[in-house]
């Protein structure tokens, strides 16, 4: 199947989830416990899955991008706000708190290309459904959720479905995607409410699915969707490639683009996800074509530090 080539008016893409501070150390090799070493380079940047998705979507040239999540209003971390503004990522619907943001200590190992993340979130308030009442759904074309906060996310999805139902033109409906990354089986409930699922490898393995094809078909058969059609499922499997199954049950495996040297693997999964959403929504590519596009974007990201150069 190929892109239709028909250009419809595009609406805003919103990604719902976390915005965190990433403190990154690049090391020659993984440190031995209880030693004192200097890193090759160190820096910090805005992170969090949904926040990274927004950065990449904006970088790829999406029509308009919004982040929705709890933000820290602590003056010391004002750069998280500033960075969103600088990149034209809308944040006007975000609630805020005076608490410091969650943060991650990240070790990027130059020798292997691995990224090790230690995440700290001492009680940062989650997004609640009450924070979402001001949202005017008519300006969105796609809403993507980080798999967390089932209760409030499911309520928002219910509102989106109700909004979609009353539209005169079905092409105007909001597409709903979820990123199932955290290894919590209760997140499957979010998958049952979505149109598109990004199934993380760790989550798949946690479910006992040891191969990408087994994972997507396992999830496809397990889910009892809340709407008429089954969700599209995409499961990236590291350097190997990604499996996908469309809503009719057609399975495809799309090998990934080889990368000669891994410079920065932090957020490569978020980059892939954003690349696929961009290709499906903005470019109207088919699922396998969009996955191939996502591989290209993630491959480029792996070879470059941060998200600035992504194209
Ligand atoms: C990368 C990332 C980081 C963040 C961590 C949160 O996928 O979003 O930016 O620190 O994961 O789990």
Coordinates of C-alpha atoms and ligand atoms in Angstrom, one line a residue:
X1 CA 0.0 0.0 0.0
X2 CA 1.3 3.5 -0.8
X3 CA 0.6 7.0 0.3
X4 CA -2.5 8.5 -1.1
X5 CA -0.7 11.7 -2.1
X6 CA -3.9 13.7 -1.0
X7 CA -3.0 16.5 1.4
X8 CA -5.6 17.1 4.1
X9 CA -5.4 20.0 6.5
X10 CA -3.2 19.0 9.4
X11 CA -4.0 19.6 13.0
X12 CA -1.9 19.6 16.1
X13 CA -0.1 16.4 17.4
X14 CA -0.1 16.2 21.2
X15 CA 2.1 13.9 23.3
X16 CA 1.0 13.3 26.9
X17 CA 3.4 12.1 29.5
X18 CA 6.5 13.2 31.4
X19 CA 9.0 16.1 31.1
X20 CA 12.2 15.3 33.1
X21 CA 15.7 16.5 33.5
X22 CA 18.3 14.2 31.9
X23 CA 21.8 14.4 33.3
X24 CA 24.1 12.6 30.9
X25 CA 27.7 11.3 31.3
X26 CA 29.5 9.9 28.3
X27 CA 32.1 7.3 29.4
X28 CA 34.7 5.3 27.6
X29 CA 33.6 2.2 29.3
X30 CA 31.1 1.3 31.9
X31 CA 32.4 2.3 35.4
X32 CA 33.4 -0.3 38.0
X33 CA 31.4 0.1 41.1
X34 CA 33.0 2.3 43.8
X35 CA 35.6 3.9 41.6
X36 CA 36.0 7.6 40.9
X37 CA 36.3 8.4 37.2
X38 CA 36.1 11.5 35.0
X39 CA 33.7 11.2 32.0
X40 CA 34.5 12.1 28.4
X41 CA 31.7 14.7 28.3
X42 CA 28.7 15.6 30.4
X43 CA 25.6 17.7 29.7
X44 CA 22.0 17.9 30.6
X45 CA 18.9 18.2 28.4
X46 CA 15.1 18.0 28.6
X47 CA 13.9 14.4 28.5
X48 CA 11.0 12.1 29.2
X49 CA 9.3 10.0 26.6
X50 CA 6.5 12.3 25.6
X51 CA 8.7 15.4 25.8
X52 CA 11.3 13.7 23.6
X53 CA 8.5 12.6 21.1
X54 CA 7.6 16.3 20.9
X55 CA 11.1 17.5 20.2
X56 CA 11.5 15.0 17.4
X57 CA 8.1 15.7 15.8
X58 CA 8.9 19.4 15.9
X59 CA 12.3 18.8 14.4
X60 CA 10.8 16.7 11.6
X61 CA 8.5 19.6 10.7
X62 CA 5.1 18.5 12.1
X63 CA 2.5 21.2 11.6
X64 CA 2.1 21.9 15.3
X65 CA 3.2 20.0 18.4
X66 CA 2.0 20.1 22.0
X67 CA 3.4 18.6 25.1
X68 CA 0.9 17.8 27.9
X69 CA 2.1 16.8 31.3
X70 CA 2.9 18.2 34.7
X71 CA 5.7 20.8 34.6
X72 CA 8.0 22.0 37.4
X73 CA 7.7 25.7 38.0
X74 CA 10.8 25.6 40.2
X75 CA 13.0 28.6 38.9
X76 CA 16.1 26.4 39.0
X77 CA 14.7 24.2 36.2
X78 CA 13.2 27.0 34.1
X79 CA 15.2 25.8 31.2
X80 CA 12.8 22.9 30.7
X81 CA 10.1 25.5 30.0
X82 CA 12.4 27.6 28.0
X83 CA 13.5 24.7 25.8
X84 CA 9.9 23.9 24.9
X85 CA 9.2 27.5 24.0
X86 CA 12.4 27.8 22.0
X87 CA 11.4 24.8 20.0
X88 CA 7.8 26.0 19.5
X89 CA 6.4 23.1 21.4
X90 CA 3.1 24.2 22.9
X91 CA 2.8 23.8 26.6
X92 CA -0.1 26.1 27.4
X93 CA -2.3 23.3 28.8
X94 CA 0.3 21.9 31.2
X95 CA -0.4 22.2 34.9
X96 CA 2.6 23.0 37.1
X97 CA 3.9 22.4 40.5
X98 CA 6.6 24.1 42.6
X99 CA 8.3 20.7 43.1
X100 CA 11.6 20.1 41.4
X101 CA 11.2 17.9 38.2
X102 CA 11.9 14.2 38.1
X103 CA 15.4 13.5 36.8
X104 CA 17.4 10.7 35.3
X105 CA 21.1 10.0 35.6
X106 CA 22.2 8.6 32.3
X107 CA 25.5 6.8 31.4
X108 CA 26.2 6.6 27.7
X109 CA 28.9 3.9 27.2
X110 CA 31.0 4.8 24.1
X111 CA 32.4 1.3 23.9
X112 CA 29.1 -0.5 23.5
X113 CA 26.7 2.3 22.6
X114 CA 24.4 1.3 25.6
X115 CA 22.5 3.8 27.7
X116 CA 21.9 3.1 31.3
X117 CA 19.2 5.2 32.9
X118 CA 18.6 5.6 36.7
X119 CA 15.3 7.5 37.1
X120 CA 14.3 9.5 40.2
X121 CA 10.7 10.6 40.8
X122 CA 10.1 11.3 44.4
X123 CA 6.4 11.9 44.3
X124 CA 6.1 14.4 41.4
X125 CA 2.4 14.8 41.0
X126 CA 0.9 12.9 38.0
X127 CA -1.4 14.4 35.4
X128 CA -5.0 14.1 36.6
X129 CA -8.1 14.1 34.5
X130 CA -9.2 17.4 36.2
X131 CA -6.1 19.1 34.5
X132 CA -7.5 18.3 31.1
X133 CA -10.9 20.0 31.2
X134 CA -9.7 23.1 29.4
X135 CA -8.5 21.2 26.3
X136 CA -10.3 21.9 23.1
X137 CA -10.1 18.6 21.2
X138 CA -11.1 20.2 17.9
X139 CA -7.5 21.4 17.3
X140 CA -5.9 18.0 17.4
X141 CA -5.3 15.4 14.8
X142 CA -3.3 12.9 16.8
X143 CA -2.9 12.3 20.5
X144 CA -0.1 10.1 21.8
X145 CA 0.1 8.8 25.3
X146 CA 3.0 7.5 27.3
X147 CA 1.7 4.4 29.0
X148 CA 1.1 5.5 32.6
X149 CA -1.8 6.9 34.7
X150 CA -4.4 4.5 33.4
X151 CA -7.3 6.2 35.1
X152 CA -6.9 9.7 33.8
X153 CA -5.7 8.6 30.4
X154 CA -8.7 6.3 29.9
X155 CA -11.0 9.1 30.8
X156 CA -9.4 11.4 28.3
X157 CA -9.5 8.7 25.6
X158 CA -13.2 8.3 26.3
X159 CA -13.7 12.0 25.6
X160 CA -11.6 11.7 22.4
X161 CA -13.8 8.8 21.2
X162 CA -17.0 10.8 22.0
X163 CA -15.5 13.8 20.1
X164 CA -14.7 11.6 17.1
X165 CA -18.2 10.2 17.1
X166 CA -19.9 13.5 16.6
X167 CA -17.7 14.6 13.7
X168 CA -19.3 15.0 10.3
X169 CA -16.1 14.1 8.5
X170 CA -14.5 10.9 9.8
X171 CA -11.2 12.1 8.3
X172 CA -11.1 14.7 11.1
X173 CA -11.0 12.1 13.8
X174 CA -8.2 12.2 16.4
X175 CA -6.0 9.2 16.1
X176 CA -4.9 7.7 19.5
X177 CA -1.6 6.0 20.1
X178 CA 0.0 4.6 23.2
X179 CA 3.6 3.8 24.1
X180 CA 3.7 0.6 26.2
X181 CA 7.1 0.7 27.7
X182 CA 6.9 0.3 31.4
X183 CA 6.7 -3.4 32.4
X184 CA 3.2 -3.3 33.9
X185 CA 0.6 -5.6 32.6
X186 CA -2.3 -3.2 33.6
X187 CA -1.1 -0.9 30.9
X188 CA -2.7 -3.3 28.4
X189 CA -5.9 -1.6 29.2
X190 CA -4.6 1.5 27.5
X191 CA -3.7 -0.6 24.4
X192 CA -7.3 -1.8 24.2
X193 CA -8.5 1.8 24.0
X194 CA -5.9 2.9 21.3
X195 CA -5.7 2.9 17.5
X196 CA -1.9 2.4 17.5
X197 CA 0.3 0.7 20.0
X198 CA 4.0 1.0 20.3
X199 CA 5.0 -2.2 22.2
X200 CA 8.4 -1.9 23.9
X201 CA 10.8 -4.9 23.7
X202 CA 11.2 -5.0 27.5
X203 CA 7.4 -5.0 28.0
X204 CA 7.0 -7.8 25.4
X205 CA 9.7 -9.9 27.0
X206 CA 8.0 -9.3 30.4
X207 CA 4.9 -10.8 28.8
X208 CA 6.8 -13.9 27.8
X209 CA 7.1 -12.9 24.1
X210 CA 10.7 -13.5 23.2
X211 CA 10.6 -12.6 19.4
X212 CA 9.1 -9.5 17.7
X213 CA 6.7 -11.5 15.6
X214 CA 5.5 -13.5 18.6
X215 CA 5.1 -10.2 20.5
X216 CA 2.9 -8.4 18.0
X217 CA 0.7 -11.4 17.2
X218 CA 0.6 -12.3 20.9
X219 CA -0.7 -8.8 21.8
X220 CA -3.0 -8.7 18.7
X221 CA -4.7 -11.9 19.8
X222 CA -4.8 -11.0 23.5
X223 CA -6.4 -7.5 23.2
X224 CA -10.1 -7.0 23.4
X225 CA -10.4 -3.6 21.8
X226 CA -13.0 -1.2 23.1
X227 CA -13.9 0.0 19.6
X228 CA -14.8 -1.9 16.4
X229 CA -11.4 -2.1 14.9
X230 CA -8.3 -3.7 16.4
X231 CA -5.3 -1.4 17.0
X232 CA -2.2 -1.4 14.8
X233 CA 0.7 -2.8 16.8
X234 CA 4.3 -1.8 16.2
X235 CA 7.1 -3.5 18.1
X236 CA 10.7 -2.2 17.7
X237 CA 13.2 -4.9 18.6
X238 CA 16.5 -3.0 19.0
X239 CA 19.0 -3.2 16.1
X240 CA 17.1 -6.1 14.5
X241 CA 14.1 -4.2 13.2
X242 CA 10.4 -3.9 14.0
X243 CA 7.4 -6.1 13.7
X244 CA 4.1 -4.7 12.9
X245 CA 0.6 -5.9 12.4
X246 CA -2.2 -3.7 10.9
X247 CA -5.8 -3.7 12.2
X248 CA -6.8 -6.4 9.7
X249 CA -4.1 -8.7 11.1
X250 CA -1.5 -8.4 8.2
X251 CA 1.9 -9.0 9.6
X252 CA 5.2 -7.3 8.4
X253 CA 8.7 -7.3 9.6
X254 CA 10.7 -4.2 8.7
X255 CA 14.5 -4.6 9.3
X256 CA 16.2 -1.5 10.8
X257 CA 18.7 0.8 9.1
X258 CA 22.3 -0.2 10.1
X259 CA 24.2 2.4 12.1
X260 CA 28.1 2.4 11.8
X261 CA 28.8 4.1 15.2
X262 CA 26.4 4.6 18.0
X263 CA 27.0 8.1 19.5
X264 CA 23.8 8.5 21.6
X265 CA 21.2 5.9 22.2
X266 CA 19.3 7.9 24.8
X267 CA 15.7 8.4 23.5
X268 CA 16.2 6.4 20.3
X269 CA 12.9 4.5 21.0
X270 CA 11.1 7.8 21.5
X271 CA 12.6 9.1 18.3
X272 CA 11.4 6.0 16.4
X273 CA 7.9 6.4 17.8
X274 CA 7.8 10.1 16.8
X275 CA 9.2 9.2 13.4
X276 CA 6.4 6.7 12.8
X277 CA 3.7 9.0 14.0
X278 CA 5.0 11.8 11.8
X279 CA 5.1 9.4 8.8
X280 CA 1.6 8.0 9.4
X281 CA -0.1 11.4 10.1
X282 CA 1.8 14.0 8.2
X283 CA 3.0 12.0 5.3
X284 CA 0.1 9.5 5.2
X285 CA 2.4 6.5 4.7
X286 CA 1.3 3.0 5.2
X287 CA 2.3 1.2 8.4
X288 CA 5.3 -0.7 7.0
X289 CA 6.4 2.5 5.2
X290 CA 6.1 4.5 8.3
X291 CA 8.1 2.0 10.3
X292 CA 10.9 2.2 7.7
X293 CA 10.8 6.0 8.0
X294 CA 10.9 5.6 11.8
X295 CA 14.0 3.4 11.5
X296 CA 15.7 6.0 9.4
X297 CA 15.0 8.8 11.9
X298 CA 16.1 6.6 14.9
X299 CA 19.2 5.5 13.0
X300 CA 20.1 9.2 12.3
X301 CA 19.5 10.0 16.0
X302 CA 21.8 7.1 17.1
X303 CA 24.6 8.5 15.1
X304 CA 24.2 12.1 16.6
X305 CA 24.2 13.6 20.0
X306 CA 20.8 14.8 21.3
X307 CA 17.9 15.6 19.0
X308 CA 19.0 18.9 17.3
X309 CA 20.2 17.4 14.0
X310 CA 17.4 15.0 13.5
X311 CA 16.0 15.0 10.0
Ligands
LIG1 C1 14.4 8.2 27.2 C2 13.8 8.8 28.4 C3 14.7 9.8 29.1 C4 14.2 9.8 30.5 C5 13.7 8.4 30.7 C6 12.5 8.3 31.5 O1 13.5 7.3 26.6 O2 12.6 9.4 28.1 O3 14.7 11.1 28.4 O4 15.1 10.2 31.4 O5 13.5 7.8 29.4 O6 12.1 7.0 31.7

